[in-house]
mmCIF file of C-alpha atoms and ligand atoms in Angstrom:
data_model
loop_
_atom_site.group_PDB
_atom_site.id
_atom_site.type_symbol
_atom_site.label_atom_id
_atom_site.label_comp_id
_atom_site.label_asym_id
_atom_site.label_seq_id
_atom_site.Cartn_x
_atom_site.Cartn_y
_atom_site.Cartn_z
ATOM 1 C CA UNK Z 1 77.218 205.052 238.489
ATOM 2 C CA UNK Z 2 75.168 207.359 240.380
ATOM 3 C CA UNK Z 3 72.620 209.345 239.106
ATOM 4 C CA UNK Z 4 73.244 213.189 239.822
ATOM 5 C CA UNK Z 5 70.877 214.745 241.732
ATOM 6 C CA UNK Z 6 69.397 218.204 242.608
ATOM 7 C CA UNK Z 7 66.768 219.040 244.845
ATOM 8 C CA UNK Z 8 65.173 222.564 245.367
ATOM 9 C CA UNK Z 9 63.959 223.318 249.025
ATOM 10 C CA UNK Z 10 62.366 226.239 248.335
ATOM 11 C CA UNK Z 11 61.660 226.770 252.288
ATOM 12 C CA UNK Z 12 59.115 229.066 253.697
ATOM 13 C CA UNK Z 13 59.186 230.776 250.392
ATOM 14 C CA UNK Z 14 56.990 231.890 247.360
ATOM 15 C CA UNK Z 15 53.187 232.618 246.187
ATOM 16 C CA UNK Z 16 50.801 230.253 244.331
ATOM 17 C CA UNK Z 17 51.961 232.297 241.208
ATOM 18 C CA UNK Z 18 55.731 232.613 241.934
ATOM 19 C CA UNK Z 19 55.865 228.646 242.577
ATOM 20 C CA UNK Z 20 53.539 228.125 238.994
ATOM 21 C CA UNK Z 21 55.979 230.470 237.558
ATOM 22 C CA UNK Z 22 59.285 228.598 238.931
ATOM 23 C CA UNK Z 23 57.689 225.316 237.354
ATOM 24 C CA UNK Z 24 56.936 226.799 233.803
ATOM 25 C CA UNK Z 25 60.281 227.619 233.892
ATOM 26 C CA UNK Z 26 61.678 223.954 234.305
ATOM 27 C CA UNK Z 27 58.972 222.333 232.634
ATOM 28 C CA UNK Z 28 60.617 224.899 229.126
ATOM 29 C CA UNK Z 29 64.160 224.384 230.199
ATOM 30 C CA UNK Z 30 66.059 222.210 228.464
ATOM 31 C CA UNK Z 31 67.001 220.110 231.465
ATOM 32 C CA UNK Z 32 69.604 217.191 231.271
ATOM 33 C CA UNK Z 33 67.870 214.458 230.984
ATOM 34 C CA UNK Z 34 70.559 212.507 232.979
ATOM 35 C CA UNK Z 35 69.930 214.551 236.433
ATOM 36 C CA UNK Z 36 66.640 213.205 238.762
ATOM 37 C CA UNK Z 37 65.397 216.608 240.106
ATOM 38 C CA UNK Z 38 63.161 217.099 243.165
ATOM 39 C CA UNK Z 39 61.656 220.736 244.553
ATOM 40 C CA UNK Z 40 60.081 221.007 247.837
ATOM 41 C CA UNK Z 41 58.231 223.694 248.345
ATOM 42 C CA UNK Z 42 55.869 224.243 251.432
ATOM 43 C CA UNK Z 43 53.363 221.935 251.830
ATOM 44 C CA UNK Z 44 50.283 224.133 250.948
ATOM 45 C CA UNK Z 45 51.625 224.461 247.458
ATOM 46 C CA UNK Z 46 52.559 220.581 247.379
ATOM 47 C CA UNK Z 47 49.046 220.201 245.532
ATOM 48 C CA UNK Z 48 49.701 223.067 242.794
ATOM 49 C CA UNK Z 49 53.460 222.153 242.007
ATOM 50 C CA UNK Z 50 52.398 218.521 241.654
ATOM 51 C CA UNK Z 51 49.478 219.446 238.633
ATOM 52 C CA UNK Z 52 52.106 222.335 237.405
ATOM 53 C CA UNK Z 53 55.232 220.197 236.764
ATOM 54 C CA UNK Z 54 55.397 218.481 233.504
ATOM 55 C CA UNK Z 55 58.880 218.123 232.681
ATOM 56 C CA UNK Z 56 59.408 213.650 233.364
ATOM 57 C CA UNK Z 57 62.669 214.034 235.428
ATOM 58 C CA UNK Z 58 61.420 216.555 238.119
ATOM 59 C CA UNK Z 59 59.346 215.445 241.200
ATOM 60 C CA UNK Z 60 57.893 216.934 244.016
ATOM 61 C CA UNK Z 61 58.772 216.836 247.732
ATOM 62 C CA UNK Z 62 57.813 218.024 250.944
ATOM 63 C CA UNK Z 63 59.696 219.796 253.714
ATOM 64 C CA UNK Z 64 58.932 217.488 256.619
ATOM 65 C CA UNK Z 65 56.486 214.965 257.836
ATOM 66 C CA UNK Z 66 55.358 213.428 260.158
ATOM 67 C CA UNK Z 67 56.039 210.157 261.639
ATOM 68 C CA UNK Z 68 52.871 209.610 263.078
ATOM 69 C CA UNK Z 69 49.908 208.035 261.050
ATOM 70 C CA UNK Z 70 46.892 210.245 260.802
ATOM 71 C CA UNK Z 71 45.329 211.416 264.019
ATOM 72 C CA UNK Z 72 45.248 213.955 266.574
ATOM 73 C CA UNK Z 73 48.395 215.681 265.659
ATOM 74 C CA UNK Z 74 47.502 219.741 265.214
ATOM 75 C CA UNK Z 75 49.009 220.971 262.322
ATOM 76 C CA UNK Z 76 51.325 218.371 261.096
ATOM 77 C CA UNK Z 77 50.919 216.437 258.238
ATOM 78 C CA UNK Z 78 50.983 212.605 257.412
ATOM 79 C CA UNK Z 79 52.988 210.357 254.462
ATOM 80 C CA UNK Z 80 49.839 208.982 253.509
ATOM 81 C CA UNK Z 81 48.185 212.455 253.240
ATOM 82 C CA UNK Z 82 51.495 213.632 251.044
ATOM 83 C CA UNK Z 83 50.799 210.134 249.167
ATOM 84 C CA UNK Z 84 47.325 210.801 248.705
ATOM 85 C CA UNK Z 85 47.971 214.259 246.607
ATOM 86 C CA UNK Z 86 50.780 212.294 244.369
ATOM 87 C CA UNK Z 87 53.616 213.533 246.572
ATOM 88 C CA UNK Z 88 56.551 210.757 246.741
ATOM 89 C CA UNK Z 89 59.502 212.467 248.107
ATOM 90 C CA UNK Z 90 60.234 214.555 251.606
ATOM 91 C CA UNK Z 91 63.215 216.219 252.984
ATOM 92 C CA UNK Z 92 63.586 215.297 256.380
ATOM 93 C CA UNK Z 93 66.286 216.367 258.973
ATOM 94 C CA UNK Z 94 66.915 220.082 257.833
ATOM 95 C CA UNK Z 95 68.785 221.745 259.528
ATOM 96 C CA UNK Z 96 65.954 224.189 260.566
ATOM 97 C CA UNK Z 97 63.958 221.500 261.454
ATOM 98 C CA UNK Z 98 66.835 220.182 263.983
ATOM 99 C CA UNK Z 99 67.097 223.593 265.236
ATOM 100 C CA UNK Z 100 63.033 223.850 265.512
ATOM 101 C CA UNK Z 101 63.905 220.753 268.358
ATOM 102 C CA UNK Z 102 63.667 217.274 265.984
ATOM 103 C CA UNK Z 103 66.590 215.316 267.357
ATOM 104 C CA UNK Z 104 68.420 212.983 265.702
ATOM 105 C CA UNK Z 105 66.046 209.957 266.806
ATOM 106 C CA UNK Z 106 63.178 211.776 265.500
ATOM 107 C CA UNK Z 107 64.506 212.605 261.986
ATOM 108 C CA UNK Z 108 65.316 208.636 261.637
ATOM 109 C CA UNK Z 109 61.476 207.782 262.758
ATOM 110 C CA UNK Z 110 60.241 210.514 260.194
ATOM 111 C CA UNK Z 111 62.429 208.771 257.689
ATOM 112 C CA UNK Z 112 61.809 205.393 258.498
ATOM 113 C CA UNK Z 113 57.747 206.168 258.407
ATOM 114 C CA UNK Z 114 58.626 207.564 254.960
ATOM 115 C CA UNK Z 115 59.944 204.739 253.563
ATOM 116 C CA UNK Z 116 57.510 202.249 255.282
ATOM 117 C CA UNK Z 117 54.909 204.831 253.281
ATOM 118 C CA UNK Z 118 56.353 204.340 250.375
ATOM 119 C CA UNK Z 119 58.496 207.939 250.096
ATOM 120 C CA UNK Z 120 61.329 208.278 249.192
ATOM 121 C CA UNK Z 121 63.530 210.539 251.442
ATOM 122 C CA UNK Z 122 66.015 213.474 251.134
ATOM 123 C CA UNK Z 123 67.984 213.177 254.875
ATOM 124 C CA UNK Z 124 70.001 215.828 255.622
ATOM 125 C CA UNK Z 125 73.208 215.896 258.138
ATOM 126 C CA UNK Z 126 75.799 218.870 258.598
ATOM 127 C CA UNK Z 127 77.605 220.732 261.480
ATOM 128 C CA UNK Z 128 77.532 224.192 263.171
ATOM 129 C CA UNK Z 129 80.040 226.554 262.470
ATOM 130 C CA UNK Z 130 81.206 225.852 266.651
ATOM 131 C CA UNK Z 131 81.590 222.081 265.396
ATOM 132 C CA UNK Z 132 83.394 222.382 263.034
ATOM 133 C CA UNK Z 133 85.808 225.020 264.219
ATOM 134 C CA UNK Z 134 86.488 222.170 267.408
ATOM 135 C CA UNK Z 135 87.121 219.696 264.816
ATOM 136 C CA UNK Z 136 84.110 218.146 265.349
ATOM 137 C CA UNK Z 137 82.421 217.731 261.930
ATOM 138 C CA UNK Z 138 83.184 214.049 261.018
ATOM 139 C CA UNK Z 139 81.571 213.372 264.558
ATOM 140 C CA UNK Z 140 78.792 214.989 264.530
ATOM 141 C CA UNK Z 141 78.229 213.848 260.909
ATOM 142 C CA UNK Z 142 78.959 210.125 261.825
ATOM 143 C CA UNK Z 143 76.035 210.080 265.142
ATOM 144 C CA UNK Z 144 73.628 211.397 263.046
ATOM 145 C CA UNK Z 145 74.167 208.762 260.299
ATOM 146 C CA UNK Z 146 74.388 206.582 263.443
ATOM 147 C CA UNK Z 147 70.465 207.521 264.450
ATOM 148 C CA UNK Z 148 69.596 206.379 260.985
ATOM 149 C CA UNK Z 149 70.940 203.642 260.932
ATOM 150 C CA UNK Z 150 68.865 202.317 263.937
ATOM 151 C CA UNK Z 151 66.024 203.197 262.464
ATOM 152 C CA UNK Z 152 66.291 201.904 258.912
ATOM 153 C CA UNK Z 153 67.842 198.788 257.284
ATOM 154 C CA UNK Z 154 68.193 196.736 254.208
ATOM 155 C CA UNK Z 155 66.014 198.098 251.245
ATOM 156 C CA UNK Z 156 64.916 201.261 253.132
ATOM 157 C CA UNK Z 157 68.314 202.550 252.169
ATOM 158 C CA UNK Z 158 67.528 202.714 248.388
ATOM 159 C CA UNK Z 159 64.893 204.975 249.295
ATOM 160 C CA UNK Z 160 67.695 207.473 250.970
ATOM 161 C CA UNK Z 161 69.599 210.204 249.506
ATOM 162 C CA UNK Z 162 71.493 211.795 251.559
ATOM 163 C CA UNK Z 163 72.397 215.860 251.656
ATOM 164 C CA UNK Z 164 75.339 217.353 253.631
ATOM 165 C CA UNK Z 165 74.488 220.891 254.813
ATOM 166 C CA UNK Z 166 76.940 222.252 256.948
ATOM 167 C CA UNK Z 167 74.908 225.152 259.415
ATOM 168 C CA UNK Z 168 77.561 227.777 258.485
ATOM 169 C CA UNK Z 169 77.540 227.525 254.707
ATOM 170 C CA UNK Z 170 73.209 227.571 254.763
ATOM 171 C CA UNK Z 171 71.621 230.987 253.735
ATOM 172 C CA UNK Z 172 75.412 232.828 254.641
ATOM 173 C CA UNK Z 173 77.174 233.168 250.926
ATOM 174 C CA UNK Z 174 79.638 231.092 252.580
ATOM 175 C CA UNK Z 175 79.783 227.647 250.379
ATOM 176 C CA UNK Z 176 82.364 224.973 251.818
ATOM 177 C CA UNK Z 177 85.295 224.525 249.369
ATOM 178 C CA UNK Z 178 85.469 221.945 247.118
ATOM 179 C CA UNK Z 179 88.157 220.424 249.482
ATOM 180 C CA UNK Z 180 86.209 220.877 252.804
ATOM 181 C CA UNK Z 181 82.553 219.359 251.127
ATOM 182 C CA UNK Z 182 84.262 216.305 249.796
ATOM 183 C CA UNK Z 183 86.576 215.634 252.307
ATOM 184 C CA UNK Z 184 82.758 215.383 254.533
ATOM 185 C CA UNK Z 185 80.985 213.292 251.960
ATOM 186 C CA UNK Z 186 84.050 210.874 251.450
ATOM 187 C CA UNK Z 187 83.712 210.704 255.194
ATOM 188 C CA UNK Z 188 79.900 209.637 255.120
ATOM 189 C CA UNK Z 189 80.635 207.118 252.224
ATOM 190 C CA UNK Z 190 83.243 205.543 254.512
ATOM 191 C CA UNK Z 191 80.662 205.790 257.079
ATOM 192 C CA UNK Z 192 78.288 203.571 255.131
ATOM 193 C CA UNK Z 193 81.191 200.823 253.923
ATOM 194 C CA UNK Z 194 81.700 200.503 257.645
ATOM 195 C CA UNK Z 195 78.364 200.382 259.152
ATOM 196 C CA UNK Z 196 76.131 199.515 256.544
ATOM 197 C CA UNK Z 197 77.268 197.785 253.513
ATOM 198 C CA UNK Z 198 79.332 198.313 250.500
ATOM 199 C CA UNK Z 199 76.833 198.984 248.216
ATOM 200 C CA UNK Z 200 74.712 200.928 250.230
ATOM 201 C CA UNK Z 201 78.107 203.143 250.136
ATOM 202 C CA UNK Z 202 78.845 202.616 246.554
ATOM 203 C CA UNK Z 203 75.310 203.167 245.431
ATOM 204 C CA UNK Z 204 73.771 206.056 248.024
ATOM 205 C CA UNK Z 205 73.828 209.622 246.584
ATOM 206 C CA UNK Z 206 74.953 212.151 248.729
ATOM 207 C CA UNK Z 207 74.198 215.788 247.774
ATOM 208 C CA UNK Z 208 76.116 219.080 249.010
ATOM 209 C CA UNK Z 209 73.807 221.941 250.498
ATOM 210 C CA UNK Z 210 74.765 225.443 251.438
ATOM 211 C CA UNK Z 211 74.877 228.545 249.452
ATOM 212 C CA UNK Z 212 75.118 226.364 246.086
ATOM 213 C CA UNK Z 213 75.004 228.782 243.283
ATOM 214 C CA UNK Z 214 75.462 228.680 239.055
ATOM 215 C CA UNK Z 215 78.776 230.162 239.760
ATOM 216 C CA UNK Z 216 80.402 227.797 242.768
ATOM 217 C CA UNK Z 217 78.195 224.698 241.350
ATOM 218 C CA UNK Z 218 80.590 223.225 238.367
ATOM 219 C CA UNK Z 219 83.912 222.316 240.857
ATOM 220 C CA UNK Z 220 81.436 221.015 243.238
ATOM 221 C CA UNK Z 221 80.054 218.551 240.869
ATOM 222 C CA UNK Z 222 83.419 217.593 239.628
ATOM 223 C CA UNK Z 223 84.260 215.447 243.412
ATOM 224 C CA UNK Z 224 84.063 211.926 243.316
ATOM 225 C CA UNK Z 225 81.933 211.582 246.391
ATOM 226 C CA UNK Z 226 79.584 215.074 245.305
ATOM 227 C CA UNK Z 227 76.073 213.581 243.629
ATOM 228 C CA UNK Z 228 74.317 216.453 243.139
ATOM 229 C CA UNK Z 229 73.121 219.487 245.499
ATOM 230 C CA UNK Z 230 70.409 220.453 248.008
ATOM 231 C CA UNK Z 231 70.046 223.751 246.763
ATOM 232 C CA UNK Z 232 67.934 226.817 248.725
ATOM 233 C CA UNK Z 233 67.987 230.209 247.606
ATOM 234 C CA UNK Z 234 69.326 229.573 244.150
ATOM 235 C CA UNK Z 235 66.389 227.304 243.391
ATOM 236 C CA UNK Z 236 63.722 229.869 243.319
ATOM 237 C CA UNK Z 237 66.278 231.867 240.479
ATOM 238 C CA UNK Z 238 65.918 231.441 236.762
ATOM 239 C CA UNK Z 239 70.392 229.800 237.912
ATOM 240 C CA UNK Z 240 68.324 226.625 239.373
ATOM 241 C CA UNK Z 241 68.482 225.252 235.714
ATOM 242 C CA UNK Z 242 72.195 225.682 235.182
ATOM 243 C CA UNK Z 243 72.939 224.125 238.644
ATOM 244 C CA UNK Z 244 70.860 221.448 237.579
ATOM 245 C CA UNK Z 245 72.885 221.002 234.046
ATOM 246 C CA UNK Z 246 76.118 221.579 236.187
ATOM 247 C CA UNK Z 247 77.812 217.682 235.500
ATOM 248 C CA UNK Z 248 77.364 218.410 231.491
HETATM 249 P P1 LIG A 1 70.954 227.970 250.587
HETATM 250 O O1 LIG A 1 71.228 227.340 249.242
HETATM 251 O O2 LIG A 1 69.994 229.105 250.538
HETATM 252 O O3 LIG A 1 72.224 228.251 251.337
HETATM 253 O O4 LIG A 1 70.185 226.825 251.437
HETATM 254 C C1 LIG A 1 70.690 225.550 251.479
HETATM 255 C C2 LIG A 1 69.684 224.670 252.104
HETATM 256 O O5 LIG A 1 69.444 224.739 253.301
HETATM 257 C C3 LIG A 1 68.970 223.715 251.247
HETATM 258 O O6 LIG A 1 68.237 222.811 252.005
#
């Protein structure tokens, strides 16, 4: 079976107090112990969340990375550098990181210089709201798995969990329906059986993002292909617990 999953990209949010606070407040919850939890929050309070957390099933993530090795890249930062201050996860492939210019080819480098780091990666995929409504979203979905795939192979693929944001449902109050996110993620884990392997499809999780919230959380979690969440907003909210105890 696979273990549920539920990341916390806290984005270009939060103070060095507000992000302690957020932590004190999962490291007291009473957290099922069943669900691997990851929060990202930017990367110049990657050093404080990493001391602050406590609680054994919640690790700590970056936003992005780069896929460069250290060097004379202005204001980027490297997977050995996030290694170096006990980092071991990243997001890569946000959404508003794609629309910041990383194409698809990029996002698989970033990923595959992740894994080669010895990260582990949170990839994320999803349509815009003019994709889907040409029917488009499978498509889009399937060449951006497509990129990855180039770029990564074999083991690297452990090292993957995968989060479907659709553009339209991000930051809007707009969540898919249960119907519309797993019909998507059933899609992806075709994708995989196809492309990659069956138990690279059995085994990857793959996480719904996109206005998650305590309330719309608990049908979510109950679809076969859901895993978890990639949750925004709701994660820097006291609610972040009860999404993460949402498959009890
Ligand atoms: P919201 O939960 O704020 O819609 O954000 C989702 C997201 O982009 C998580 O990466």
């Amino acid at each position: 079976a696979r273990k549920f999953f539920v990341g916390g990209n806290f984005k270009m949010n939060g103070t060095k107090e507000s992000i302690k606070s957020i932590i004190k407040n999962l490291n007291e919850a009473k957290l099922d112990p069943n669900v691997e939890v990851v929060i990202a929050p930017s990367h110049i309070f990657l050093p404080i969340a990493v001391d602050a957390v406590t609680a054994s099933n919640v690790a700590v993530a970056a936003q992005n990375v780069s896929n460069k090795p250290n060097g004379a890249h202005t204001g980027e930062v490297s997977v050995s550098q996030l290694k170096d201050i006990g980092v071991n996860w990243t997001i890569t492939g946000h959404s508003e990181r794609r629309a910041a210019g990383e194409s698809d080819e990029e996002v698989a480098l970033k990923t595959k210089a992740a894994i080669d780091g010895g990260l582990s990666v949170i990839w994320c995929c999803g349509e815009s709201l003019e994709e889907r409504e040409a029917g488009k979203t499978v498509e889009v979905v399937e060449k951006q798995l497509a990129a990855l795939a180039e770029k990564v192979s074999g083991d690297d693929w452990k090292k993957i969990v995968i989060a479907y944001e659709p553009i339209w449902a991000i930051g809007t109050g707009k969540v898919a329906t249960t119907e519309q996110a797993q019909e998507v993620h059933a899609a992806i884990r075709k994708w995989l059986r196809t492309n990659v392997s069956d138990s690279v499809a059995d085994e990857t999780r793959i996480l719904y993002g996109g206005s998650v919230t305590a309330k719309n959380c608990k049908d979510l979690a109950k679809q076969e292909d859901i895993d978890g969440f990639l949750v925004g907003g709701a994660s820097l909210k006291p609610e972040f617990v009860d999404i993460i105890n949402s498959n009890q």
